[in-house]
mmCIF file of C-alpha atoms in Angstrom:
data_model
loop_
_atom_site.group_PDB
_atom_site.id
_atom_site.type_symbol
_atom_site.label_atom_id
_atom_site.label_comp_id
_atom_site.label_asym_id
_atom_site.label_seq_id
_atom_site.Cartn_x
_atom_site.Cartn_y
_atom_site.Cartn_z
ATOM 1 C CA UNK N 11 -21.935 32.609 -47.298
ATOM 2 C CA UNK N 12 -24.801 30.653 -46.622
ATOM 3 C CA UNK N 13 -28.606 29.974 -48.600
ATOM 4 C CA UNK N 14 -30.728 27.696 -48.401
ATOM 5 C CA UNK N 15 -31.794 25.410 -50.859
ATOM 6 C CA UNK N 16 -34.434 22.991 -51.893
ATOM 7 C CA UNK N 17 -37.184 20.465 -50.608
ATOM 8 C CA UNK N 18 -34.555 17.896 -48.253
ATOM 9 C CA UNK N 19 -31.468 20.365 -48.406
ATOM 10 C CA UNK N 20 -31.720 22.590 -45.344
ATOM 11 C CA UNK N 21 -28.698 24.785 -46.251
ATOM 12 C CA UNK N 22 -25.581 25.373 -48.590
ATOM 13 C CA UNK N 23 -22.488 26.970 -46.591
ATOM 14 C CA UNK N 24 -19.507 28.111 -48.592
ATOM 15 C CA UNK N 25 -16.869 28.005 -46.216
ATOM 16 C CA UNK N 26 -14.350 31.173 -45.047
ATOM 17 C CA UNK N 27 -10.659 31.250 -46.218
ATOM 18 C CA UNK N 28 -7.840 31.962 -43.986
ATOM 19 C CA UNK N 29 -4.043 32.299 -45.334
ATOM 20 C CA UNK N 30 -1.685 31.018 -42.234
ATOM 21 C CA UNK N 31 1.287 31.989 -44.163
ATOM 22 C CA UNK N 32 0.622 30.332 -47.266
ATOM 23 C CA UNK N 33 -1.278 27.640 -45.858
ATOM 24 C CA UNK N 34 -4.678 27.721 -47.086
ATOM 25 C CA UNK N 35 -7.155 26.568 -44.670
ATOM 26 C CA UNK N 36 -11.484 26.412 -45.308
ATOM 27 C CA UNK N 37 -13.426 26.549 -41.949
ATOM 28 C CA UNK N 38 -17.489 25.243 -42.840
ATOM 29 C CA UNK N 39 -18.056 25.505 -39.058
ATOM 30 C CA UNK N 40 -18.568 27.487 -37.436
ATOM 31 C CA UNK N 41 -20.780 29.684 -39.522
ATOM 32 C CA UNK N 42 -22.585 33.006 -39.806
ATOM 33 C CA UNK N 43 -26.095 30.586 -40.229
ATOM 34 C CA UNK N 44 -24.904 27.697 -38.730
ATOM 35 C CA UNK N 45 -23.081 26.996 -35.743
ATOM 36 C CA UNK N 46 -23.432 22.792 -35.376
ATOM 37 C CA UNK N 47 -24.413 19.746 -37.056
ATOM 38 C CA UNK N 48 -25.027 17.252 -34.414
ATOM 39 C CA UNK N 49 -22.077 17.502 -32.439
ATOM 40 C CA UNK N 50 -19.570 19.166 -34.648
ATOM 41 C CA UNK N 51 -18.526 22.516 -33.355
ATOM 42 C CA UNK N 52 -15.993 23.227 -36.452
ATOM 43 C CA UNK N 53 -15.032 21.474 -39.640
ATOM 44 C CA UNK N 54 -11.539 22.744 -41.412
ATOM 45 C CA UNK N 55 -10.491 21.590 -44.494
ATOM 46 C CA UNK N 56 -6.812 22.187 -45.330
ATOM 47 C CA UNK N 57 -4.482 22.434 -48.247
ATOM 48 C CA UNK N 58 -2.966 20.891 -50.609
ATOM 49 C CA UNK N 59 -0.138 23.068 -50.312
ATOM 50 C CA UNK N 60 3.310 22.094 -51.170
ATOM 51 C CA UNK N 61 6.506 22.850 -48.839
ATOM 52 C CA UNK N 62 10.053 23.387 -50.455
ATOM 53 C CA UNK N 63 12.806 21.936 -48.406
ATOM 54 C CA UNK N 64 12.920 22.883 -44.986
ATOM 55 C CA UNK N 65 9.346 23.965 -44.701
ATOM 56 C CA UNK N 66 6.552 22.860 -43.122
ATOM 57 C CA UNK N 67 3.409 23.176 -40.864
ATOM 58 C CA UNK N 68 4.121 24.467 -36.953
ATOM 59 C CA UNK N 69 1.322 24.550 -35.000
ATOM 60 C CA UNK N 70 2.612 25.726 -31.754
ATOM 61 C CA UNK N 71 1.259 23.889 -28.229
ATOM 62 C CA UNK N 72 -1.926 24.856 -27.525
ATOM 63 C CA UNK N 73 -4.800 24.161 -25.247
ATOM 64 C CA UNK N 74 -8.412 22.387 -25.491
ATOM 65 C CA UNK N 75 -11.111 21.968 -23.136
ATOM 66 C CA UNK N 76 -14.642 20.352 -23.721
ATOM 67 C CA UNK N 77 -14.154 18.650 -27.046
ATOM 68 C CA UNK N 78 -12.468 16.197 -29.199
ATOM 69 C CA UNK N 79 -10.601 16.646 -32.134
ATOM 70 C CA UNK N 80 -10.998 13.868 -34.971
ATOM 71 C CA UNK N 81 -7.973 14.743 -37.757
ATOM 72 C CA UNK N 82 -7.984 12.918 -41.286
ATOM 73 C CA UNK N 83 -5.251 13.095 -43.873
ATOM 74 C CA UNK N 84 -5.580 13.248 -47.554
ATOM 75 C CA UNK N 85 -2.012 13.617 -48.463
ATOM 76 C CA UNK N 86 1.277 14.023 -46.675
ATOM 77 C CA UNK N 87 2.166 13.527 -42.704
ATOM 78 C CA UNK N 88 1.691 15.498 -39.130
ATOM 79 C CA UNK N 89 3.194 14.764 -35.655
ATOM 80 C CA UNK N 90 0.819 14.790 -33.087
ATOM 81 C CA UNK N 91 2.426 15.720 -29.795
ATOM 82 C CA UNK N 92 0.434 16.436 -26.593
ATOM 83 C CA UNK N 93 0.467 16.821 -22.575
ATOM 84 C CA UNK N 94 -0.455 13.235 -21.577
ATOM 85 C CA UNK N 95 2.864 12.207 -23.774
ATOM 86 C CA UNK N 96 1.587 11.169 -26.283
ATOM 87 C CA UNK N 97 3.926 11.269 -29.906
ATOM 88 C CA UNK N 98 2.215 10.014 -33.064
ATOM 89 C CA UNK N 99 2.380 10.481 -36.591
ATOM 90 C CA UNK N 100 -0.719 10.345 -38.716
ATOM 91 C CA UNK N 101 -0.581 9.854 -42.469
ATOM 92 C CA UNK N 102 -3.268 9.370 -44.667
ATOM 93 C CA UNK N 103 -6.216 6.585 -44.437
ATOM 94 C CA UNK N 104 -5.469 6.963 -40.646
ATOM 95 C CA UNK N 105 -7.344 8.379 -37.889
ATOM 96 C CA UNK N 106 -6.173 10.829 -34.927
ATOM 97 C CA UNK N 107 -8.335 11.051 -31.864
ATOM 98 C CA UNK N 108 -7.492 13.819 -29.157
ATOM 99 C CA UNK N 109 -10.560 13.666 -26.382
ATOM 100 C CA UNK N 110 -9.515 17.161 -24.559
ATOM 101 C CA UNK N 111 -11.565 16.660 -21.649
ATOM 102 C CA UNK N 112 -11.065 18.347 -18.716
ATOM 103 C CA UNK N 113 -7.719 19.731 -20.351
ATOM 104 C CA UNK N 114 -5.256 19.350 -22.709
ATOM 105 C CA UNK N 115 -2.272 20.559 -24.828
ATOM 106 C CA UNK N 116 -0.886 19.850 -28.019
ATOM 107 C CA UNK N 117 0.879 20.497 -30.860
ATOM 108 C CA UNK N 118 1.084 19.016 -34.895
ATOM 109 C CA UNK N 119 4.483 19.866 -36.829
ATOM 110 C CA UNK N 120 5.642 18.417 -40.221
ATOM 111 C CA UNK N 121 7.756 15.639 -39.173
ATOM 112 C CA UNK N 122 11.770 16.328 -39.951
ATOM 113 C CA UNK N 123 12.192 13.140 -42.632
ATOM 114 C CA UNK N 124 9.304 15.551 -44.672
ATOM 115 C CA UNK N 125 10.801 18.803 -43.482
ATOM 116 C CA UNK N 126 14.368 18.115 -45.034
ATOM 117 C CA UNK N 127 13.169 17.495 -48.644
ATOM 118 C CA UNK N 128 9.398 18.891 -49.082
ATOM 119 C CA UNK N 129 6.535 17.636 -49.432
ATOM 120 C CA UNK N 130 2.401 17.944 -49.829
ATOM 121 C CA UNK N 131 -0.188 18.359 -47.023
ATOM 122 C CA UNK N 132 -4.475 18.215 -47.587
ATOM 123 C CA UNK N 133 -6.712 16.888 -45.147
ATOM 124 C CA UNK N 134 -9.899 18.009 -42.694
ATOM 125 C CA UNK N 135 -9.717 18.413 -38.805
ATOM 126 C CA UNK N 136 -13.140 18.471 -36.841
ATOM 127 C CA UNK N 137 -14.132 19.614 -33.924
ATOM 128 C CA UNK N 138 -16.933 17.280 -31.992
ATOM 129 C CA UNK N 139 -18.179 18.499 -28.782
ATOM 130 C CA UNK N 140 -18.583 16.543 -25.375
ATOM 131 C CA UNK N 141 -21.486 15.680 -23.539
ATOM 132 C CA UNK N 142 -22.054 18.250 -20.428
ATOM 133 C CA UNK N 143 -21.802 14.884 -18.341
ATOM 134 C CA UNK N 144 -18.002 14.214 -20.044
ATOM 135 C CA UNK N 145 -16.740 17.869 -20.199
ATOM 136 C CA UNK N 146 -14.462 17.149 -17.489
ATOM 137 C CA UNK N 147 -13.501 13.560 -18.514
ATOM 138 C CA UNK N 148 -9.598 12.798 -18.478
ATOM 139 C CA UNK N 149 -7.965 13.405 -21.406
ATOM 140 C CA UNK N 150 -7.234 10.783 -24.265
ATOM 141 C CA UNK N 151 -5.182 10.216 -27.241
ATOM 142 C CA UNK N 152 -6.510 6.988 -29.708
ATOM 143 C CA UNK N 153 -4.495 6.458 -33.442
ATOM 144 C CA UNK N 154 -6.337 4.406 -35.215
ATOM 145 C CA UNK N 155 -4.558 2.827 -38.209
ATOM 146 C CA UNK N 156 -6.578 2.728 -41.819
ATOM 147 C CA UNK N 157 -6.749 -1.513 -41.530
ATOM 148 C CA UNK N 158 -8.891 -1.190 -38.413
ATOM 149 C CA UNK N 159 -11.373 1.444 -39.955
ATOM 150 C CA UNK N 160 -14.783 -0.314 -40.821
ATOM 151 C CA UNK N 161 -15.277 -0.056 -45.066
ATOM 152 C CA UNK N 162 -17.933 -0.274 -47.455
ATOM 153 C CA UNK N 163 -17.140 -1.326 -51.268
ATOM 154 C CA UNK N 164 -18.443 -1.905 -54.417
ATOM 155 C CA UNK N 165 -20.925 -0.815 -57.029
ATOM 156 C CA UNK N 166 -18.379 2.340 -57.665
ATOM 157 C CA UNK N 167 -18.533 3.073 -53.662
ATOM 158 C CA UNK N 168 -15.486 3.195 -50.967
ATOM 159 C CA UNK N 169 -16.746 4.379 -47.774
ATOM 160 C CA UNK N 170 -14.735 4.259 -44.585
ATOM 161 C CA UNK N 171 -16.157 5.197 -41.175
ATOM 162 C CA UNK N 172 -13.874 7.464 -39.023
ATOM 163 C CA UNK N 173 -16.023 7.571 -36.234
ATOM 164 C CA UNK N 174 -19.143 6.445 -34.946
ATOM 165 C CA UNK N 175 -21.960 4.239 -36.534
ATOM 166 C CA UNK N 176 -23.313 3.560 -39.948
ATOM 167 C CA UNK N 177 -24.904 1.137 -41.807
ATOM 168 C CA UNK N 178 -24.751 -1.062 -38.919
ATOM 169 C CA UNK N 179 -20.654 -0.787 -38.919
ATOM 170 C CA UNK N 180 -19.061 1.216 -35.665
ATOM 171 C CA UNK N 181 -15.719 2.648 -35.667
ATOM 172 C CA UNK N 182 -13.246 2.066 -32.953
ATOM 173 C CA UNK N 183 -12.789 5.810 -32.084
ATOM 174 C CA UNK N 184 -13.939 6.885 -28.836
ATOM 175 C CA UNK N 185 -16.977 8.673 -29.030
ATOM 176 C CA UNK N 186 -19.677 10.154 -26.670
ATOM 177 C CA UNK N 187 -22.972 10.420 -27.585
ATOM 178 C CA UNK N 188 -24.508 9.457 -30.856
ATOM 179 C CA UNK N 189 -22.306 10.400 -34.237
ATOM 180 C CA UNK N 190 -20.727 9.024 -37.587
ATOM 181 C CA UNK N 191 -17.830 10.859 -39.598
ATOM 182 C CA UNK N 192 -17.283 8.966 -42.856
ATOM 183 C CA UNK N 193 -14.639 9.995 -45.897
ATOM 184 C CA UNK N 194 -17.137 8.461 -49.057
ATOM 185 C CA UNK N 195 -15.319 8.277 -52.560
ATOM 186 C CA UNK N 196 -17.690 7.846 -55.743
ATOM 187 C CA UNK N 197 -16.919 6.519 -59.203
ATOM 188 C CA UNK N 198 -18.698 8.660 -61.859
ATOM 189 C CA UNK N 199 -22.729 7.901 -61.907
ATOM 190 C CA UNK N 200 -22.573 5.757 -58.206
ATOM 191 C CA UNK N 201 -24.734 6.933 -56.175
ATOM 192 C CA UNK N 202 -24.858 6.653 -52.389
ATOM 193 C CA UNK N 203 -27.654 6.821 -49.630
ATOM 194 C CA UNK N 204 -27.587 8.340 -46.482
ATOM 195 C CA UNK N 205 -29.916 7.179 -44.431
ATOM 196 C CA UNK N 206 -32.019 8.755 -41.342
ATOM 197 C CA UNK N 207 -30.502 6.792 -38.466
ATOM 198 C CA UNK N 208 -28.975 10.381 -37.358
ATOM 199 C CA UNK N 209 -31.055 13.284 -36.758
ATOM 200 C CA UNK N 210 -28.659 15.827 -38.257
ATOM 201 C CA UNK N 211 -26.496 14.818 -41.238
ATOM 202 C CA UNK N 212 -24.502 16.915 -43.557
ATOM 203 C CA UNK N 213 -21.415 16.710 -46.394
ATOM 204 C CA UNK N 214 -18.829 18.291 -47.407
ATOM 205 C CA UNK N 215 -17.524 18.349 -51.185
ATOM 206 C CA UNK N 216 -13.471 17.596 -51.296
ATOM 207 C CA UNK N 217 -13.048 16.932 -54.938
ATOM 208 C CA UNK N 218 -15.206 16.283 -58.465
ATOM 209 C CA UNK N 219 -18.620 17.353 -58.397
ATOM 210 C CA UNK N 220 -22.041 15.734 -56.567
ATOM 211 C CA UNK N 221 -25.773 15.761 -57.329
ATOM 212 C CA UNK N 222 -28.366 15.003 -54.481
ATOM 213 C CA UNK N 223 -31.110 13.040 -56.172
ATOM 214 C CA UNK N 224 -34.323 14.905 -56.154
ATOM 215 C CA UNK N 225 -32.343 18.502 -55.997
ATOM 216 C CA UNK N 226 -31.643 20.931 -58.408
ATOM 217 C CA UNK N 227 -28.251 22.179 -58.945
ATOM 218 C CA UNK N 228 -24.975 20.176 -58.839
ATOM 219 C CA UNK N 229 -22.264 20.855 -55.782
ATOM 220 C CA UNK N 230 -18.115 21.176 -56.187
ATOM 221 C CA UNK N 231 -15.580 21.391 -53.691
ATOM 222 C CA UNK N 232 -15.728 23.297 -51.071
ATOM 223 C CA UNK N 233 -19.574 23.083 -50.152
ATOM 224 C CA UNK N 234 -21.085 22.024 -46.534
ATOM 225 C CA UNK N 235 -24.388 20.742 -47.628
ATOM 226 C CA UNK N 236 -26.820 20.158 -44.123
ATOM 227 C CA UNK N 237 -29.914 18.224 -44.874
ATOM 228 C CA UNK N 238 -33.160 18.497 -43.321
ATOM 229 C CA UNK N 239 -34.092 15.998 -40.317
ATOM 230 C CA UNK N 240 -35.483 12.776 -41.823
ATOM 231 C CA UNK N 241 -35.068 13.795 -45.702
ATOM 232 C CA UNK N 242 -33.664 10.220 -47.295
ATOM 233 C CA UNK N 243 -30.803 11.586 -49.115
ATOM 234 C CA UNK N 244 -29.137 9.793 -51.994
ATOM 235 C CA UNK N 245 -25.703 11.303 -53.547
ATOM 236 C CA UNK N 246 -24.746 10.878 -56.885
ATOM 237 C CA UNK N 247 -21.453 11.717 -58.913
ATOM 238 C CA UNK N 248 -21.621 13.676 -61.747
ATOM 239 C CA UNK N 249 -17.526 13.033 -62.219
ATOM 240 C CA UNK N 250 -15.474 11.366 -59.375
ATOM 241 C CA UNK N 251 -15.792 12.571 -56.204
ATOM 242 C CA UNK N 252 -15.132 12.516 -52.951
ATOM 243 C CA UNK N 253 -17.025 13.902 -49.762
ATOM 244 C CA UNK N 254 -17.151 13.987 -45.800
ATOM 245 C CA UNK N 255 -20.405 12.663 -44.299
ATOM 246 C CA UNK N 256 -21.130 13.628 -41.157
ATOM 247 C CA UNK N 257 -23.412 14.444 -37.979
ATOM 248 C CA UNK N 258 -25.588 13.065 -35.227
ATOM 249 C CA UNK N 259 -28.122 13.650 -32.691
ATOM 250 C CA UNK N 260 -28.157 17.427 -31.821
ATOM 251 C CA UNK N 261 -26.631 18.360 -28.097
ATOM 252 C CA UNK N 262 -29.412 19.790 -25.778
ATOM 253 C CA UNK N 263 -27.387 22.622 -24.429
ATOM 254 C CA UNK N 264 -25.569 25.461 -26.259
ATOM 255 C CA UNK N 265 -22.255 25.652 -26.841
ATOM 256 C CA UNK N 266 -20.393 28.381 -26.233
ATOM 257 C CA UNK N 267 -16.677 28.612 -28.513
ATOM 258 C CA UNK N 268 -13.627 30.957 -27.455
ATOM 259 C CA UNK N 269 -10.161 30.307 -29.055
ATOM 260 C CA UNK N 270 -9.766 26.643 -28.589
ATOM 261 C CA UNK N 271 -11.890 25.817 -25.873
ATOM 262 C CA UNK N 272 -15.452 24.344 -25.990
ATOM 263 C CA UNK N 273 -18.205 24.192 -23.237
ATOM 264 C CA UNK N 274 -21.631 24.970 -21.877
ATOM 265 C CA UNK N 275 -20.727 27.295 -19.166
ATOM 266 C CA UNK N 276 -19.099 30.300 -19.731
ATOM 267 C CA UNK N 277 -16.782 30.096 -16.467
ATOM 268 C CA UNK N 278 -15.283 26.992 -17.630
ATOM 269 C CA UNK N 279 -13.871 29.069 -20.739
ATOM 270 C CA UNK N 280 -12.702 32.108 -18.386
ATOM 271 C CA UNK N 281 -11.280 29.355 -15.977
ATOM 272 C CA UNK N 282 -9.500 27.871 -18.789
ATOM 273 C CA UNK N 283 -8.004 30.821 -20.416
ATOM 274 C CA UNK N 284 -6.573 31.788 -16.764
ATOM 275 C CA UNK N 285 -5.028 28.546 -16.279
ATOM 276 C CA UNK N 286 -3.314 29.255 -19.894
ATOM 277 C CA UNK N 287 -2.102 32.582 -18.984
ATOM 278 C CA UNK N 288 -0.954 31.538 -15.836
ATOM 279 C CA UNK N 289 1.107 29.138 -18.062
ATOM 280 C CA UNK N 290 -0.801 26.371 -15.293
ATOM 281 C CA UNK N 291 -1.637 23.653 -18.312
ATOM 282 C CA UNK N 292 0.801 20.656 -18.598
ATOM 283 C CA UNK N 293 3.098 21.030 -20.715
ATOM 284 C CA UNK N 294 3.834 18.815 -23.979
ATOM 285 C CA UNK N 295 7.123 17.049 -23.814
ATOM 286 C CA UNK N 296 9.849 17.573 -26.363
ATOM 287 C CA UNK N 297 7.957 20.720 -27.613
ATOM 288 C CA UNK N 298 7.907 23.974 -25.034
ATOM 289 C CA UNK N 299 7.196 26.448 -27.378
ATOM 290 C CA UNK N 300 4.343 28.782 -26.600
ATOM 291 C CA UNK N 301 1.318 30.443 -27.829
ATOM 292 C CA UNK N 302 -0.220 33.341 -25.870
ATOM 293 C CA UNK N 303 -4.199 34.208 -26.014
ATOM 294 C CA UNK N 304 -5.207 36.242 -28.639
ATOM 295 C CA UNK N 305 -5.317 39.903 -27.799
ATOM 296 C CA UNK N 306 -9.257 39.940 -28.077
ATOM 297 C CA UNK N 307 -9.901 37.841 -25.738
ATOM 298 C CA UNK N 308 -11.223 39.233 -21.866
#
């Protein structure tokens, strides 16, 4: 679902639902309306769920191209496995950067020490696309812990940038053209600005309930709000909450989006999905399961 909304808010997007199994996981982009904000090709947001004993999240190896995924916890723990051997936990306040490149596989399984008794597992993956210049670049893993991840605090405000620039703060994360991804957590009645260094800026609602000063209406989880280019935009709690804030300068060429791959020319995709079938990606060591193409795709 999608409408749009008032004077500085360019749309509303309520994102679809898809069951994995009993996971629960939202997907704001892509959309029916809206297919980017700056460079962000997709936005999940996943959980809280709960595993019993011996349960947990499998996501089998699986290939990118043309993109790189930025992956934030809110509770719990993943293992991050991938092609160029690279085996990392992430838990939450931390950062996991995967720049897919030219090509690369990977997988993100509940680690065994949370496997054996249970446990809880929330957070938001996103999708940002490369540059046509970088499409091809080699492929990269960065972790960056939650001490080196730039903060803003005070006046009922914790913001911490997860990539790119904002309020004159940078994040370490490896980025390609010009972005910001930012987890913002308000007391009741702070308000927050977002300013219009970026072109295209959007949030979107993980818990308690927002206002955007000047708007009608108030927002609860679950809601991608996109602004309008050069609105000044000032959020403000109506009861704790806690958002995503992000976007950037728009791409110049479309993107085109099949399974998990990501570029401008359509051959690249096709190219890609042979070299899958053809079982000609790397594989990731210590994890050789498999995961064919879905039966729609030609």
């Amino acid at each position: 679902m999608s409408y749009s909304s008032n004077a500085d808010i360019e749309q509303v997007i309520l994102p679809s639902t898809r069951d994995l199994g009993g996971f629960s996981v939202r997907r704001a982009l892509p959309a029916a309306m809206r297919q980017m904000v700056g460079p962000f090709v997709f936005l999940d947001s996943f959980g809280p769920v709960r595993f019993g004993a011996g349960e947990g999240i499998d996501t089998r190896p699986h290939p990118h191209i043309g993109l790189s995924t930025l992956t934030y916890l809110l509770e719990g723990e993943l293992l991050h496995r991938d092609s160029e051997s690279y085996v990392q936990s992430i838990t939450p306040g931390e950062v996991n950067l995967m720049i897919a490149g030219a090509g690369i596989v990977h997988s993100e399984r509940t680690p065994e020490h949370i496997r054996k008794d249970g446990g809880r597992l929330s957070g938001l993956q996103s999708w940002i696309a490369l540059p046509k210049r970088s499409e091809a670049t080699a492929p990269l893993f960065q972790h960056i812990g939650a001490g080196e991840l730039p903060t803003v605090n005070g006046e009922g405000i914790n913001m911490k940038l997860l990539a790119g620039s904002l309020h004159g703060r940078r994040s370490p994360a490896t980025t390609f053209s010009d972005l910001f991804s930012a987890e913002i957590q308000l007391e009741a009645r702070a308000r927050y600005r977002i300013d219009g260094e970026h072109i295209e800026r959007a949030i979107f609602v993980v818990s308690g309930a927002i206002e955007i000063v000047g708007q009608d209406g108030t927002h609860g989880p679950d809601r991608l709000i996109v602004f309008k280019p050069g609105a000044e935009i000032v959020v403000k709690a109506s009861k704790p909450a806690r958002f995503l804030a992000f976007g950037g300068e728009p791409l110049p060429e479309k993107r085109f989006i099949r399974w998990n791959f990501v570029a401008t020319d359509q051959d690249r995709i096709r190219h890609a999905a042979d070299l899958w079938r053809e079982r000609q990606f790397p594989g990731v060591p210590g994890d050789d399961e498999f995961i064919p193409l879905p039966d729609n795709f030609n």
